[in-house]
Amino acid sequence: MTITAPKWLTGLSLALAAALPVQADQAEDIQKIITSLAPVQQESTAPAQEAARGVQIGGRTVWVVPQHSIDLQVFFALDSYELTWRAREDLAALGHALASSALRPHRYLIAGHTDTTGDDAYNLWLSERRAESVARFLVENFPIDPQRLVAVGFGETRLKTPGNPTDAINRRVEVTLLLPARPEANAPAAAPTAPPPVESVEPVAPPEQPLPGTLQKDKDGNITITW
């Protein structure tokens, strides 16, 4: 698993569900993910207000905190959004981290990215299906509320290595902290002098019939699983 994360802090308790055993070689990866994605705590133990960026998805704006983000290289079969066995193994650490007490109160954007191989419209569609596959795997295999995860595809619009657009590192899943941290919270707290940039993401047209075993989002962003 490839993780892009700042130097991780010590002292955060994993507090993982007892029903989900953690392999010894996963502990360090889980702790790194927790530290990268957890909001900075103030002395009052409340999350500190950090710089957020608005991203418009399907007619609504969600607020992401880029400082708390990781990139995961998730392996899919060619032209497929089905997770490989290796992808499932790599995503286990993320599932444990999101189920931990440190991250459980918070919501996250699950963003799919592709390289530039193939048609851009197809890449956009495929990246969203892959993000949904990751979110579905997490909620089906770990005690994670589906409302905590918002899946979106960016296709080839946010390359990790623009100088090498077909590199495998561009085919990744990005996990980013969303504000508000809790559904009832207001975010961001204070309006800046100039409004923060809002990035538009064109909604991806679904197939004519819902694909079996995929996540579906309604206009309010609610996620349901179709079988």
mmCIF file of C-alpha atoms in Angstrom:
data_model
loop_
_atom_site.group_PDB
_atom_site.id
_atom_site.type_symbol
_atom_site.label_atom_id
_atom_site.label_comp_id
_atom_site.label_asym_id
_atom_site.label_seq_id
_atom_site.Cartn_x
_atom_site.Cartn_y
_atom_site.Cartn_z
ATOM 1 C CA MET A 1 0.000 0.000 0.000
ATOM 2 C CA THR A 2 1.366 3.409 -0.958
ATOM 3 C CA ILE A 3 0.467 6.135 1.554
ATOM 4 C CA THR A 4 1.268 9.802 1.100
ATOM 5 C CA ALA A 5 1.114 11.222 4.598
ATOM 6 C CA PRO A 6 2.898 13.712 6.864
ATOM 7 C CA LYS A 7 5.090 12.466 9.710
ATOM 8 C CA TRP A 8 2.745 10.692 12.051
ATOM 9 C CA LEU A 9 2.309 11.514 15.698
ATOM 10 C CA THR A 10 2.374 9.079 18.574
ATOM 11 C CA GLY A 11 -0.083 8.482 21.379
ATOM 12 C CA LEU A 12 -3.323 8.053 19.405
ATOM 13 C CA SER A 13 -5.255 4.978 20.497
ATOM 14 C CA LEU A 14 -6.497 2.703 17.741
ATOM 15 C CA ALA A 15 -9.467 1.560 19.853
ATOM 16 C CA LEU A 16 -10.564 -0.805 17.081
ATOM 17 C CA ALA A 17 -13.654 -2.985 17.199
ATOM 18 C CA ALA A 18 -12.843 -6.260 18.917
ATOM 19 C CA ALA A 19 -14.542 -8.215 16.145
ATOM 20 C CA LEU A 20 -11.986 -6.993 13.600
ATOM 21 C CA PRO A 21 -8.579 -8.518 14.378
ATOM 22 C CA VAL A 22 -5.604 -6.450 13.278
ATOM 23 C CA GLN A 23 -2.604 -8.168 11.770
ATOM 24 C CA ALA A 24 0.710 -7.274 13.395
ATOM 25 C CA ASP A 25 2.089 -5.878 10.154
ATOM 26 C CA GLN A 26 -0.953 -3.594 9.726
ATOM 27 C CA ALA A 27 -0.611 -1.666 12.996
ATOM 28 C CA GLU A 28 1.867 0.922 11.721
ATOM 29 C CA ASP A 29 -0.130 1.597 8.533
ATOM 30 C CA ILE A 30 -3.339 1.978 10.559
ATOM 31 C CA GLN A 31 -1.712 4.435 12.949
ATOM 32 C CA LYS A 32 -0.306 6.506 10.060
ATOM 33 C CA ILE A 33 -3.743 6.717 8.448
ATOM 34 C CA ILE A 34 -5.397 7.734 11.716
ATOM 35 C CA THR A 35 -2.849 10.478 12.335
ATOM 36 C CA SER A 36 -3.077 11.780 8.759
ATOM 37 C CA LEU A 37 -6.876 11.907 8.677
ATOM 38 C CA ALA A 38 -7.719 12.979 12.248
ATOM 39 C CA PRO A 39 -8.409 16.713 12.766
ATOM 40 C CA VAL A 40 -5.879 18.586 14.884
ATOM 41 C CA GLN A 41 -7.148 18.749 18.459
ATOM 42 C CA GLN A 42 -7.047 21.926 20.510
ATOM 43 C CA GLU A 43 -6.495 22.024 24.283
ATOM 44 C CA SER A 44 -10.285 21.821 24.694
ATOM 45 C CA THR A 45 -10.124 18.523 22.703
ATOM 46 C CA ALA A 46 -12.419 20.054 20.047
ATOM 47 C CA PRO A 47 -11.158 19.845 16.437
ATOM 48 C CA ALA A 48 -9.286 22.980 15.406
ATOM 49 C CA GLN A 49 -10.699 25.042 12.547
ATOM 50 C CA GLU A 50 -8.404 24.439 9.589
ATOM 51 C CA ALA A 51 -8.271 25.733 6.056
ATOM 52 C CA ALA A 52 -11.070 24.119 4.057
ATOM 53 C CA ARG A 53 -11.816 24.131 0.329
ATOM 54 C CA GLY A 54 -15.272 23.894 -1.175
ATOM 55 C CA VAL A 55 -15.881 21.205 -3.774
ATOM 56 C CA GLN A 56 -19.181 21.186 -5.639
ATOM 57 C CA ILE A 57 -20.466 17.679 -6.283
ATOM 58 C CA GLY A 58 -23.750 17.077 -8.037
ATOM 59 C CA GLY A 59 -25.170 20.514 -7.242
ATOM 60 C CA ARG A 60 -24.096 20.653 -3.603
ATOM 61 C CA THR A 61 -20.941 21.877 -1.912
ATOM 62 C CA VAL A 62 -18.873 19.774 0.449
ATOM 63 C CA TRP A 63 -15.933 21.172 2.395
ATOM 64 C CA VAL A 64 -12.677 19.235 2.341
ATOM 65 C CA VAL A 65 -9.580 19.772 4.480
ATOM 66 C CA PRO A 66 -6.623 19.069 2.149
ATOM 67 C CA GLN A 67 -4.172 18.978 5.077
ATOM 68 C CA HIS A 68 -5.821 15.734 6.180
ATOM 69 C CA SER A 69 -5.660 13.555 3.102
ATOM 70 C CA ILE A 70 -3.982 10.332 1.978
ATOM 71 C CA ASP A 71 -3.464 8.711 -1.413
ATOM 72 C CA LEU A 72 -3.918 4.953 -1.697
ATOM 73 C CA GLN A 73 -2.881 2.979 -4.763
ATOM 74 C CA VAL A 74 -5.806 0.572 -5.074
ATOM 75 C CA PHE A 75 -5.462 -2.219 -7.613
ATOM 76 C CA PHE A 76 -8.307 -2.907 -10.053
ATOM 77 C CA ALA A 77 -8.446 -5.185 -13.048
ATOM 78 C CA LEU A 78 -8.035 -3.443 -16.394
ATOM 79 C CA ASP A 79 -11.164 -1.423 -17.298
ATOM 80 C CA SER A 80 -12.903 -2.772 -14.185
ATOM 81 C CA TYR A 81 -14.195 -1.362 -10.917
ATOM 82 C CA GLU A 82 -14.093 -4.755 -9.161
ATOM 83 C CA LEU A 83 -11.587 -4.818 -6.306
ATOM 84 C CA THR A 84 -8.806 -7.379 -6.685
ATOM 85 C CA TRP A 85 -7.742 -9.552 -3.740
ATOM 86 C CA ARG A 86 -4.684 -7.319 -3.361
ATOM 87 C CA ALA A 87 -6.877 -4.205 -3.250
ATOM 88 C CA ARG A 88 -9.007 -5.738 -0.496
ATOM 89 C CA GLU A 89 -5.904 -6.536 1.540
ATOM 90 C CA ASP A 90 -4.547 -3.016 1.068
ATOM 91 C CA LEU A 91 -7.860 -1.408 2.037
ATOM 92 C CA ALA A 92 -8.075 -3.347 5.306
ATOM 93 C CA ALA A 93 -5.828 -0.849 7.108
ATOM 94 C CA LEU A 94 -8.044 2.019 5.926
ATOM 95 C CA GLY A 95 -11.137 0.174 7.165
ATOM 96 C CA HIS A 96 -9.625 -0.380 10.594
ATOM 97 C CA ALA A 97 -8.571 3.261 10.785
ATOM 98 C CA LEU A 98 -11.998 4.635 9.800
ATOM 99 C CA ALA A 99 -13.642 2.318 12.347
ATOM 100 C CA SER A 100 -11.351 3.532 15.135
ATOM 101 C CA SER A 101 -12.560 5.852 17.904
ATOM 102 C CA ALA A 102 -10.231 8.593 16.618
ATOM 103 C CA LEU A 103 -11.898 8.810 13.188
ATOM 104 C CA ARG A 104 -15.398 7.501 13.910
ATOM 105 C CA PRO A 105 -16.956 10.977 14.516
ATOM 106 C CA HIS A 106 -15.764 12.295 11.150
ATOM 107 C CA ARG A 107 -16.806 12.116 7.506
ATOM 108 C CA TYR A 108 -14.547 11.558 4.497
ATOM 109 C CA LEU A 109 -14.482 12.099 0.746
ATOM 110 C CA ILE A 110 -13.514 8.945 -1.182
ATOM 111 C CA ALA A 111 -12.228 10.232 -4.533
ATOM 112 C CA GLY A 112 -11.287 8.035 -7.482
ATOM 113 C CA HIS A 113 -8.612 9.100 -9.982
ATOM 114 C CA THR A 114 -7.355 7.633 -13.260
ATOM 115 C CA ASP A 115 -4.487 8.227 -15.654
ATOM 116 C CA THR A 116 -5.042 9.659 -19.145
ATOM 117 C CA THR A 117 -5.275 6.306 -20.930
ATOM 118 C CA GLY A 118 -8.637 6.085 -22.679
ATOM 119 C CA ASP A 119 -11.502 8.506 -23.224
ATOM 120 C CA ASP A 120 -11.822 11.248 -20.595
ATOM 121 C CA ALA A 121 -15.601 10.778 -20.193
ATOM 122 C CA TYR A 122 -15.133 7.042 -19.670
ATOM 123 C CA ASN A 123 -12.321 7.687 -17.195
ATOM 124 C CA LEU A 124 -14.621 9.998 -15.235
ATOM 125 C CA TRP A 125 -17.329 7.333 -15.099
ATOM 126 C CA LEU A 126 -14.850 4.572 -14.199
ATOM 127 C CA SER A 127 -13.216 6.629 -11.445
ATOM 128 C CA GLU A 128 -16.575 7.150 -9.740
ATOM 129 C CA ARG A 129 -17.455 3.475 -9.976
ATOM 130 C CA ARG A 130 -14.093 2.631 -8.409
ATOM 131 C CA ALA A 131 -14.594 5.138 -5.598
ATOM 132 C CA GLU A 132 -18.000 3.580 -4.945
ATOM 133 C CA SER A 133 -16.452 0.097 -4.897
ATOM 134 C CA VAL A 134 -13.994 1.228 -2.235
ATOM 135 C CA ALA A 135 -16.743 2.851 -0.145
ATOM 136 C CA ARG A 136 -18.936 -0.258 -0.495
ATOM 137 C CA PHE A 137 -16.089 -2.540 0.619
ATOM 138 C CA LEU A 138 -15.483 -0.359 3.697
ATOM 139 C CA VAL A 139 -19.111 -0.263 4.882
ATOM 140 C CA GLU A 140 -19.691 -3.973 4.186
ATOM 141 C CA ASN A 141 -16.601 -5.189 6.025
ATOM 142 C CA PHE A 142 -16.158 -2.689 8.865
ATOM 143 C CA PRO A 143 -18.515 -0.936 11.322
ATOM 144 C CA ILE A 144 -18.620 2.246 9.231
ATOM 145 C CA ASP A 145 -21.822 4.243 8.708
ATOM 146 C CA PRO A 146 -22.346 4.776 4.940
ATOM 147 C CA GLN A 147 -23.322 8.394 5.680
ATOM 148 C CA ARG A 148 -19.723 9.047 6.716
ATOM 149 C CA LEU A 149 -18.397 8.419 3.195
ATOM 150 C CA VAL A 150 -19.000 10.475 0.051
ATOM 151 C CA ALA A 151 -17.750 8.775 -3.125
ATOM 152 C CA VAL A 152 -16.860 10.863 -6.179
ATOM 153 C CA GLY A 153 -14.825 10.380 -9.359
ATOM 154 C CA PHE A 154 -12.404 12.959 -10.760
ATOM 155 C CA GLY A 155 -11.230 10.894 -13.718
ATOM 156 C CA GLU A 156 -8.013 12.229 -15.206
ATOM 157 C CA THR A 157 -8.548 15.847 -14.076
ATOM 158 C CA ARG A 158 -6.235 15.660 -11.024
ATOM 159 C CA LEU A 159 -3.112 13.814 -12.074
ATOM 160 C CA LYS A 160 -0.574 13.026 -9.378
ATOM 161 C CA THR A 161 2.237 13.257 -11.939
ATOM 162 C CA PRO A 162 1.150 15.629 -14.759
ATOM 163 C CA GLY A 163 4.541 15.174 -16.422
ATOM 164 C CA ASN A 164 3.870 11.444 -16.773
ATOM 165 C CA PRO A 165 0.096 11.258 -17.264
ATOM 166 C CA THR A 166 -0.067 7.497 -17.930
ATOM 167 C CA ASP A 167 1.952 6.524 -14.854
ATOM 168 C CA ALA A 168 0.280 3.988 -12.548
ATOM 169 C CA ILE A 169 0.571 6.374 -9.588
ATOM 170 C CA ASN A 170 -2.208 8.443 -11.173
ATOM 171 C CA ARG A 171 -4.610 5.505 -10.746
ATOM 172 C CA ARG A 172 -5.367 6.025 -7.089
ATOM 173 C CA VAL A 173 -8.029 6.611 -4.464
ATOM 174 C CA GLU A 174 -7.765 9.744 -2.339
ATOM 175 C CA VAL A 175 -9.324 9.927 1.133
ATOM 176 C CA THR A 176 -9.853 13.439 2.558
ATOM 177 C CA LEU A 177 -11.417 14.791 5.738
ATOM 178 C CA LEU A 178 -14.770 16.502 5.211
ATOM 179 C CA LEU A 179 -16.194 19.412 7.193
ATOM 180 C CA PRO A 180 -18.369 19.556 9.153
ATOM 181 C CA ALA A 181 -16.855 16.775 11.202
ATOM 182 C CA ARG A 182 -20.334 15.921 12.496
ATOM 183 C CA PRO A 183 -23.544 16.243 10.456
ATOM 184 C CA GLU A 184 -25.021 18.852 12.831
ATOM 185 C CA ALA A 185 -21.935 21.074 12.888
ATOM 186 C CA ASN A 186 -21.537 24.251 10.845
ATOM 187 C CA ALA A 187 -18.529 24.567 8.567
ATOM 188 C CA PRO A 188 -16.489 26.518 8.117
ATOM 189 C CA ALA A 189 -17.150 28.585 11.264
ATOM 190 C CA ALA A 190 -16.170 32.042 10.045
ATOM 191 C CA ALA A 191 -16.559 33.441 6.542
ATOM 192 C CA PRO A 192 -13.203 34.640 5.157
ATOM 193 C CA THR A 193 -12.748 38.039 3.586
ATOM 194 C CA ALA A 194 -12.701 36.466 0.150
ATOM 195 C CA PRO A 195 -14.870 33.393 -0.432
ATOM 196 C CA PRO A 196 -12.892 30.146 -0.617
ATOM 197 C CA PRO A 197 -12.584 28.628 -4.075
ATOM 198 C CA VAL A 198 -15.297 26.198 -5.050
ATOM 199 C CA GLU A 199 -14.277 23.546 -7.523
ATOM 200 C CA SER A 200 -16.941 22.215 -9.839
ATOM 201 C CA VAL A 201 -17.140 18.494 -10.449
ATOM 202 C CA GLU A 202 -19.498 17.432 -13.189
ATOM 203 C CA PRO A 203 -21.787 14.638 -11.979
ATOM 204 C CA VAL A 204 -21.138 11.341 -13.692
ATOM 205 C CA ALA A 205 -24.088 9.932 -15.631
ATOM 206 C CA PRO A 206 -24.916 6.460 -14.291
ATOM 207 C CA PRO A 207 -25.505 3.507 -16.619
ATOM 208 C CA GLU A 208 -29.044 3.038 -17.911
ATOM 209 C CA GLN A 209 -29.663 0.308 -15.320
ATOM 210 C CA PRO A 210 -28.082 0.323 -11.834
ATOM 211 C CA LEU A 211 -25.152 -2.033 -11.744
ATOM 212 C CA PRO A 212 -25.490 -4.912 -9.231
ATOM 213 C CA GLY A 213 -23.691 -4.351 -5.975
ATOM 214 C CA THR A 214 -22.997 -0.638 -6.521
ATOM 215 C CA LEU A 215 -23.524 2.406 -4.335
ATOM 216 C CA GLN A 216 -26.161 4.899 -5.472
ATOM 217 C CA LYS A 217 -26.370 8.527 -4.291
ATOM 218 C CA ASP A 218 -29.554 10.607 -4.367
ATOM 219 C CA LYS A 219 -29.703 14.377 -4.885
ATOM 220 C CA ASP A 220 -29.096 14.939 -1.161
ATOM 221 C CA GLY A 221 -25.983 12.799 -1.186
ATOM 222 C CA ASN A 222 -27.526 9.864 0.670
ATOM 223 C CA ILE A 223 -25.855 6.560 -0.243
ATOM 224 C CA THR A 224 -27.739 3.307 -0.796
ATOM 225 C CA ILE A 225 -26.481 -0.063 -1.975
ATOM 226 C CA THR A 226 -28.193 -1.651 -4.998
ATOM 227 C CA TRP A 227 -28.028 -5.422 -5.398
#
